[in-house]
XYZ file of N, CA and C in Angstrom:
501
model
N 0.844 -1.162 0.000
C 0.000 0.000 0.000
C 0.898 1.235 0.000
N 0.726 2.101 -0.968
C 1.522 3.333 -1.083
C 0.882 4.410 -0.219
N 1.555 4.787 0.855
C 0.957 5.744 1.778
C 1.812 6.977 2.004
N 3.047 6.956 1.600
C 3.951 8.048 1.934
C 3.540 9.377 1.313
N 2.976 9.375 0.108
C 2.620 10.619 -0.566
C 1.127 10.906 -0.504
N 0.411 10.183 0.313
C -1.028 10.341 0.426
C -1.330 11.404 1.473
N -2.226 12.325 1.159
C -2.537 13.418 2.085
C -3.497 12.975 3.184
N -4.257 11.911 2.935
C -5.204 11.437 3.949
C -4.452 10.840 5.131
N -4.972 11.055 6.336
C -4.339 10.509 7.523
C -4.807 9.081 7.802
N -5.987 8.729 7.350
C -6.514 7.380 7.565
C -6.542 6.669 6.217
N -5.722 5.640 6.086
C -5.582 4.942 4.823
C -6.693 3.917 4.625
N -7.141 3.764 3.383
C -8.236 2.855 3.040
C -7.789 1.886 1.958
N -8.457 0.733 1.928
C -8.268 -0.183 0.812
C -9.562 -0.938 0.584
N -9.704 -1.484 -0.609
C -10.898 -2.240 -0.997
C -10.428 -3.520 -1.656
N -11.138 -4.600 -1.402
C -10.786 -5.884 -2.008
C -12.060 -6.670 -2.259
N -12.136 -7.291 -3.421
C -13.261 -8.156 -3.751
C -12.783 -9.599 -3.746
N -13.529 -10.460 -3.088
C -13.217 -11.890 -3.085
C -14.445 -12.647 -3.581
N -14.206 -13.824 -4.129
C -15.305 -14.585 -4.733
C -15.953 -15.562 -3.753
N -15.888 -15.260 -2.476
C -16.519 -16.087 -1.450
C -17.634 -15.282 -0.787
N -18.569 -15.971 -0.159
C -19.671 -15.284 0.512
C -19.174 -14.585 1.778
N -19.979 -13.644 2.247
C -19.645 -12.920 3.480
C -19.456 -13.877 4.647
N -20.321 -14.873 4.714
C -20.280 -15.806 5.831
C -18.990 -16.613 5.835
N -18.529 -17.047 4.661
C -17.293 -17.844 4.624
C -16.072 -16.965 4.917
N -16.090 -15.710 4.492
C -14.979 -14.803 4.819
C -14.966 -14.525 6.313
N -16.148 -14.310 6.883
C -16.241 -14.084 8.330
C -15.770 -15.325 9.090
N -16.108 -16.506 8.595
C -15.676 -17.751 9.242
C -14.153 -17.871 9.221
N -13.516 -17.402 8.145
C -12.047 -17.419 8.084
C -11.451 -16.556 9.198
N -12.044 -15.392 9.420
C -11.554 -14.516 10.484
C -11.776 -15.144 11.857
N -12.935 -15.770 12.045
C -13.213 -16.416 13.333
C -12.263 -17.586 13.588
N -11.960 -18.356 12.537
C -11.021 -19.471 12.698
C -9.619 -18.953 12.994
N -9.233 -17.880 12.335
C -7.897 -17.321 12.557
C -7.781 -16.729 13.959
N -8.871 -16.178 14.465
C -8.866 -15.574 15.799
C -8.486 -16.598 16.866
N -8.859 -17.850 16.650
C -8.578 -18.904 17.627
C -7.106 -19.309 17.654
N -6.393 -19.102 16.541
C -4.996 -19.568 16.465
C -3.992 -18.429 16.293
N -4.438 -17.187 16.330
C -3.525 -16.081 16.040
C -2.589 -15.808 17.206
N -1.517 -15.094 16.888
C -0.492 -14.729 17.856
C -1.069 -13.778 18.899
N -0.446 -13.762 20.061
C -0.881 -12.832 21.110
C -0.448 -11.401 20.807
N 0.316 -11.216 19.725
C 0.719 -9.867 19.316
C -0.427 -9.102 18.677
N -1.528 -9.783 18.374
C -2.661 -9.154 17.709
C -3.934 -9.380 18.513
N -4.879 -8.489 18.322
C -6.184 -8.581 18.970
C -7.243 -8.387 17.902
N -8.253 -9.251 17.904
C -9.309 -9.159 16.900
C -10.666 -9.218 17.592
N -11.551 -8.312 17.193
C -12.926 -8.303 17.679
C -13.837 -8.418 16.466
N -14.792 -9.341 16.533
C -15.714 -9.566 15.417
C -17.135 -9.353 15.913
N -17.850 -8.445 15.254
C -19.253 -8.179 15.566
C -20.015 -8.118 14.256
N -20.731 -9.166 13.949
C -21.473 -9.213 12.686
C -20.518 -9.158 11.511
N -20.693 -8.186 10.640
C -19.824 -8.024 9.474
C -18.784 -6.940 9.690
N -18.519 -6.617 10.937
C -17.566 -5.579 11.313
C -16.436 -6.237 12.113
N -15.198 -6.029 11.684
C -14.046 -6.658 12.331
C -13.044 -5.579 12.702
N -12.591 -5.586 13.959
C -11.532 -4.698 14.433
C -10.289 -5.549 14.646
N -9.184 -5.114 14.090
C -7.942 -5.877 14.137
C -6.830 -4.905 14.517
N -6.091 -5.214 15.581
C -5.060 -4.292 16.044
C -3.877 -5.037 16.648
N -2.830 -4.287 16.908
C -1.630 -4.806 17.560
C -1.868 -4.723 19.057
N -1.443 -5.743 19.796
C -1.634 -5.718 21.249
C -0.359 -6.188 21.937
N -0.415 -6.283 23.233
C 0.722 -6.777 23.996
C 1.851 -5.766 24.078
N 3.070 -6.271 24.089
C 4.241 -5.415 24.245
C 4.495 -4.529 23.034
N 3.980 -4.916 21.871
C 4.193 -4.135 20.653
C 3.251 -2.944 20.550
N 2.222 -2.896 21.402
C 1.218 -1.829 21.319
C 1.777 -0.519 21.860
N 1.587 0.555 21.094
C 1.946 1.914 21.486
C 0.719 2.800 21.271
N 0.775 4.013 21.754
C -0.383 4.899 21.570
C -0.651 5.157 20.099
N 0.362 5.076 19.240
C 0.204 5.334 17.806
C -0.033 4.065 17.000
N -0.165 2.932 17.664
C -0.388 1.670 16.952
C -1.684 1.743 16.149
N -1.622 1.311 14.897
C -2.814 1.418 14.046
C -3.857 0.356 14.367
N -5.071 0.672 14.022
C -6.189 -0.270 14.097
C -6.670 -0.473 12.668
N -7.000 -1.697 12.336
C -7.561 -2.001 11.029
C -9.031 -2.331 11.231
N -9.892 -1.530 10.633
C -11.330 -1.749 10.684
C -11.747 -2.342 9.347
N -12.408 -3.494 9.395
C -12.798 -4.210 8.182
C -14.318 -4.345 8.160
N -14.903 -4.006 7.029
C -16.345 -4.163 6.804
C -16.546 -5.166 5.680
N -17.384 -6.159 5.909
C -17.711 -7.155 4.893
C -19.085 -6.823 4.312
N -19.149 -6.719 2.988
C -20.408 -6.389 2.309
C -20.608 -7.348 1.149
N -21.872 -7.575 0.801
C -22.166 -8.383 -0.388
C -21.667 -7.642 -1.619
N -21.051 -8.372 -2.533
C -20.570 -7.795 -3.779
C -21.760 -7.550 -4.686
N -21.872 -6.351 -5.227
C -22.996 -6.001 -6.098
C -23.042 -6.909 -7.322
N -24.223 -7.435 -7.609
C -24.424 -8.250 -8.801
C -23.855 -9.642 -8.716
N -23.544 -10.119 -7.519
C -22.929 -11.444 -7.405
C -23.872 -12.471 -6.801
N -25.116 -12.105 -6.555
C -26.086 -13.004 -5.922
C -25.540 -13.597 -4.624
N -24.907 -12.747 -3.839
C -24.320 -13.113 -2.537
C -23.248 -14.192 -2.658
N -22.592 -14.284 -3.807
C -21.496 -15.239 -3.998
C -20.140 -14.553 -3.935
N -20.125 -13.274 -3.688
C -18.881 -12.525 -3.589
C -18.957 -11.543 -2.426
N -17.804 -11.111 -1.973
C -17.729 -10.191 -0.843
C -16.853 -9.006 -1.205
N -17.343 -7.826 -0.889
C -16.570 -6.594 -1.029
C -16.048 -6.257 0.365
N -14.731 -6.162 0.504
C -14.108 -5.878 1.796
C -13.598 -4.450 1.775
N -14.041 -3.677 2.742
C -13.540 -2.315 2.906
C -12.672 -2.274 4.151
N -11.425 -1.838 3.996
C -10.504 -1.741 5.114
C -10.131 -0.295 5.373
N -9.995 0.045 6.636
C -9.638 1.403 7.026
C -8.614 1.319 8.154
N -7.430 1.864 7.909
C -6.414 1.955 8.945
C -6.575 3.287 9.661
N -6.458 3.255 10.966
C -6.538 4.501 11.721
C -6.040 4.286 13.132
N -5.977 5.350 13.897
C -5.543 5.226 15.293
C -6.672 4.652 16.149
N -6.383 4.466 17.409
C -7.415 4.026 18.352
C -8.560 5.031 18.337
N -9.766 4.568 18.567
C -10.929 5.435 18.479
C -10.853 6.595 19.465
N -10.326 6.351 20.666
C -10.228 7.433 21.649
C -9.224 8.491 21.199
N -8.107 8.072 20.624
C -7.112 9.022 20.123
C -7.678 9.815 18.950
N -8.392 9.139 18.038
C -8.978 9.820 16.886
C -10.053 10.814 17.346
N -10.870 10.429 18.312
C -11.907 11.322 18.831
C -11.275 12.558 19.460
N -10.208 12.377 20.227
C -9.510 13.506 20.829
C -8.921 14.416 19.762
N -8.346 13.826 18.725
C -7.756 14.571 17.617
C -8.814 15.428 16.928
N -9.977 14.860 16.665
C -11.069 15.591 16.028
C -11.625 16.656 16.974
N -11.705 16.335 18.269
C -12.154 17.310 19.272
C -11.260 18.548 19.247
N -9.945 18.345 19.171
C -9.024 19.483 19.092
C -9.286 20.324 17.846
N -9.586 19.664 16.733
C -9.909 20.399 15.510
C -11.158 21.272 15.703
N -12.183 20.734 16.362
C -13.400 21.512 16.586
C -13.147 22.689 17.523
N -12.322 22.492 18.541
C -11.978 23.592 19.441
C -11.260 24.692 18.663
N -10.272 24.301 17.852
C -9.548 25.290 17.052
C -10.485 26.017 16.090
N -11.386 25.279 15.458
C -12.331 25.905 14.527
C -13.244 26.876 15.258
N -13.703 26.501 16.434
C -14.574 27.380 17.215
C -13.873 28.670 17.616
N -12.631 28.545 18.096
C -11.868 29.737 18.476
C -11.602 30.603 17.247
N -11.242 29.962 16.126
C -10.972 30.707 14.894
C -12.207 31.483 14.444
N -13.357 30.814 14.424
C -14.592 31.485 13.996
C -15.002 32.601 14.962
N -14.839 32.361 16.248
C -15.187 33.383 17.236
C -14.337 34.633 17.032
N -13.032 34.457 16.879
C -12.175 35.619 16.719
C -12.306 36.253 15.333
N -12.732 35.478 14.353
C -13.001 36.109 13.053
C -14.249 37.002 13.152
N -15.233 36.599 13.957
C -16.400 37.469 14.177
C -15.997 38.714 14.958
N -15.139 38.533 15.972
C -14.641 39.691 16.716
C -13.887 40.637 15.788
N -13.054 40.082 14.922
C -12.277 40.909 14.000
C -13.204 41.676 13.058
N -14.221 41.024 12.540
C -15.164 41.699 11.647
C -15.892 42.817 12.387
N -16.325 42.516 13.605
C -17.038 43.518 14.398
C -16.130 44.713 14.692
N -14.911 44.419 15.140
C -13.975 45.506 15.446
C -13.624 46.304 14.197
N -13.488 45.636 13.063
C -13.194 46.333 11.811
C -14.348 47.249 11.428
N -15.560 46.735 11.595
C -16.751 47.523 11.268
C -16.865 48.739 12.183
N -16.476 48.577 13.451
C -16.548 49.678 14.415
C -15.296 50.554 14.404
N -14.394 50.290 13.453
C -13.156 51.062 13.296
C -12.258 50.972 14.537
N -12.241 49.785 15.163
C -11.371 49.516 16.308
C -10.217 48.642 15.831
N -9.139 48.553 16.593
C -7.990 47.729 16.169
C -8.346 46.232 16.144
N -7.860 45.552 15.116
C -8.145 44.122 14.955
C -6.875 43.284 15.096
N -5.795 43.867 15.529
C -4.505 43.184 15.598
C -4.569 41.929 16.476
N -5.125 42.051 17.660
C -5.206 40.899 18.576
C -6.030 39.774 17.952
N -7.136 40.129 17.330
C -7.999 39.123 16.708
C -7.262 38.394 15.587
N -6.542 39.136 14.774
C -5.795 38.514 13.676
C -4.652 37.638 14.185
N -4.021 38.039 15.284
C -2.950 37.226 15.874
C -3.510 35.898 16.370
N -4.646 35.952 17.066
C -5.262 34.710 17.565
C -5.682 33.823 16.392
N -6.252 34.417 15.335
C -6.633 33.627 14.161
C -5.404 32.989 13.512
N -4.302 33.733 13.446
C -3.056 33.183 12.901
C -2.523 32.040 13.755
N -2.630 32.189 15.079
C -2.196 31.106 15.976
C -3.049 29.853 15.786
N -4.347 30.032 15.598
C -5.222 28.875 15.373
C -4.873 28.180 14.061
N -4.571 28.968 13.040
C -4.155 28.396 11.764
C -2.843 27.627 11.921
N -1.900 28.188 12.682
C -0.625 27.504 12.935
C -0.859 26.202 13.713
N -1.787 26.235 14.662
C -2.103 25.015 15.431
C -2.720 23.946 14.531
N -3.583 24.350 13.583
C -4.155 23.388 12.638
C -3.059 22.718 11.822
N -2.133 23.517 11.340
C -1.022 22.962 10.552
C -0.186 22.035 11.420
N 0.055 22.432 12.669
C 0.806 21.582 13.592
C 0.082 20.261 13.834
N -1.233 20.311 14.020
C -2.003 19.073 14.214
C -1.898 18.156 13.001
N -1.904 18.729 11.809
C -1.768 17.926 10.607
C -0.425 17.201 10.599
N 0.647 17.916 10.906
C 1.966 17.279 10.887
C 2.140 16.276 12.026
N 1.490 16.509 13.162
C 1.503 15.514 14.239
C 0.791 14.247 13.777
N -0.340 14.414 13.093
C -1.067 13.256 12.546
C -0.231 12.497 11.532
N 0.463 13.214 10.655
C 1.335 12.558 9.665
C 2.456 11.791 10.355
N 3.058 12.391 11.392
C 4.146 11.726 12.098
C 3.642 10.486 12.828
N 2.467 10.578 13.418
C 1.879 9.429 14.101
C 1.621 8.297 13.119
N 1.099 8.629 11.941
C 0.863 7.614 10.913
C 2.181 6.996 10.474
N 3.207 7.817 10.309
C 4.506 7.290 9.886
C 5.101 6.362 10.943
N 4.917 6.697 12.227
C 5.399 5.825 13.303
C 4.730 4.458 13.251
N 3.462 4.432 12.884
C 2.714 3.177 12.854
C 2.753 2.457 11.526
N 3.517 2.965 10.552
C 3.506 2.386 9.213
C 3.990 0.929 9.206
N 5.032 0.614 9.973
C 5.521 -0.767 10.043
C 4.456 -1.711 10.586
N 3.748 -1.271 11.614
C 2.687 -2.099 12.169
C 1.503 -2.188 11.211
N 1.274 -1.140 10.417
C 0.224 -1.208 9.395
C 0.540 -2.307 8.390
N 1.807 -2.387 7.991
C 2.207 -3.431 7.046
C 2.038 -4.816 7.663
N 2.349 -4.954 8.963
C 2.143 -6.234 9.650
C 0.659 -6.614 9.647
N -0.201 -5.649 9.978
C -1.641 -5.927 9.983
C -2.135 -6.300 8.592
N -1.634 -5.605 7.576
C -2.040 -5.912 6.209
C -1.569 -7.305 5.801
N -0.353 -7.688 6.222
C 0.151 -9.022 5.907
C -0.709 -10.097 6.587
N -1.092 -9.866 7.835
C -1.964 -10.820 8.536
C -3.327 -10.887 7.863
N -3.854 -9.738 7.460
C -5.131 -9.704 6.750
C -5.059 -10.533 5.463
N -4.004 -10.330 4.686
C -3.852 -11.076 3.441
C -3.679 -12.571 3.695
N -3.013 -12.919 4.822
C -2.848 -14.328 5.164
C -4.214 -14.960 5.475
N -5.089 -14.208 6.115
C -6.422 -14.717 6.453
C -7.258 -14.887 5.184
N -7.233 -13.883 4.325
C -8.076 -13.885 3.131
C -7.641 -14.950 2.137
N -6.364 -15.154 1.974
C -5.861 -16.114 0.965
C -5.758 -17.479 1.497
């Protein structure tokens, strides 16, 4: 998977297999019984969470979320697999929460700046705060990229295990 030049922070992949959803799910359930303790798998219906666990787990360790769907036009004889690599849900939620806080502060101070400009008052402080929020957004983006890069080796491990299960 080519991820180094991709701007998205959460990498995706799609795969079609010529087996039914139930048989693909059964492969994951069978593998769950014999897999290494370095990995953790949770299966709920057609939704599978696959991650690194144990001593190899770090805060930036990726999670692989897999969705099994019927392949269109296959009369339920094929499965479309959607995979999504991302951080732990709590880390991702916190990351998005920070984005909303920054957006709220940015919008608030942009309204203050507009109001002060309209009233012919100085807007320097408002523009400085807006610039700081923009700098924080850029910083958050690069932190996300660095976190993804730290977990890239483990992403490849998860993808290799996924391919071992599917094939």
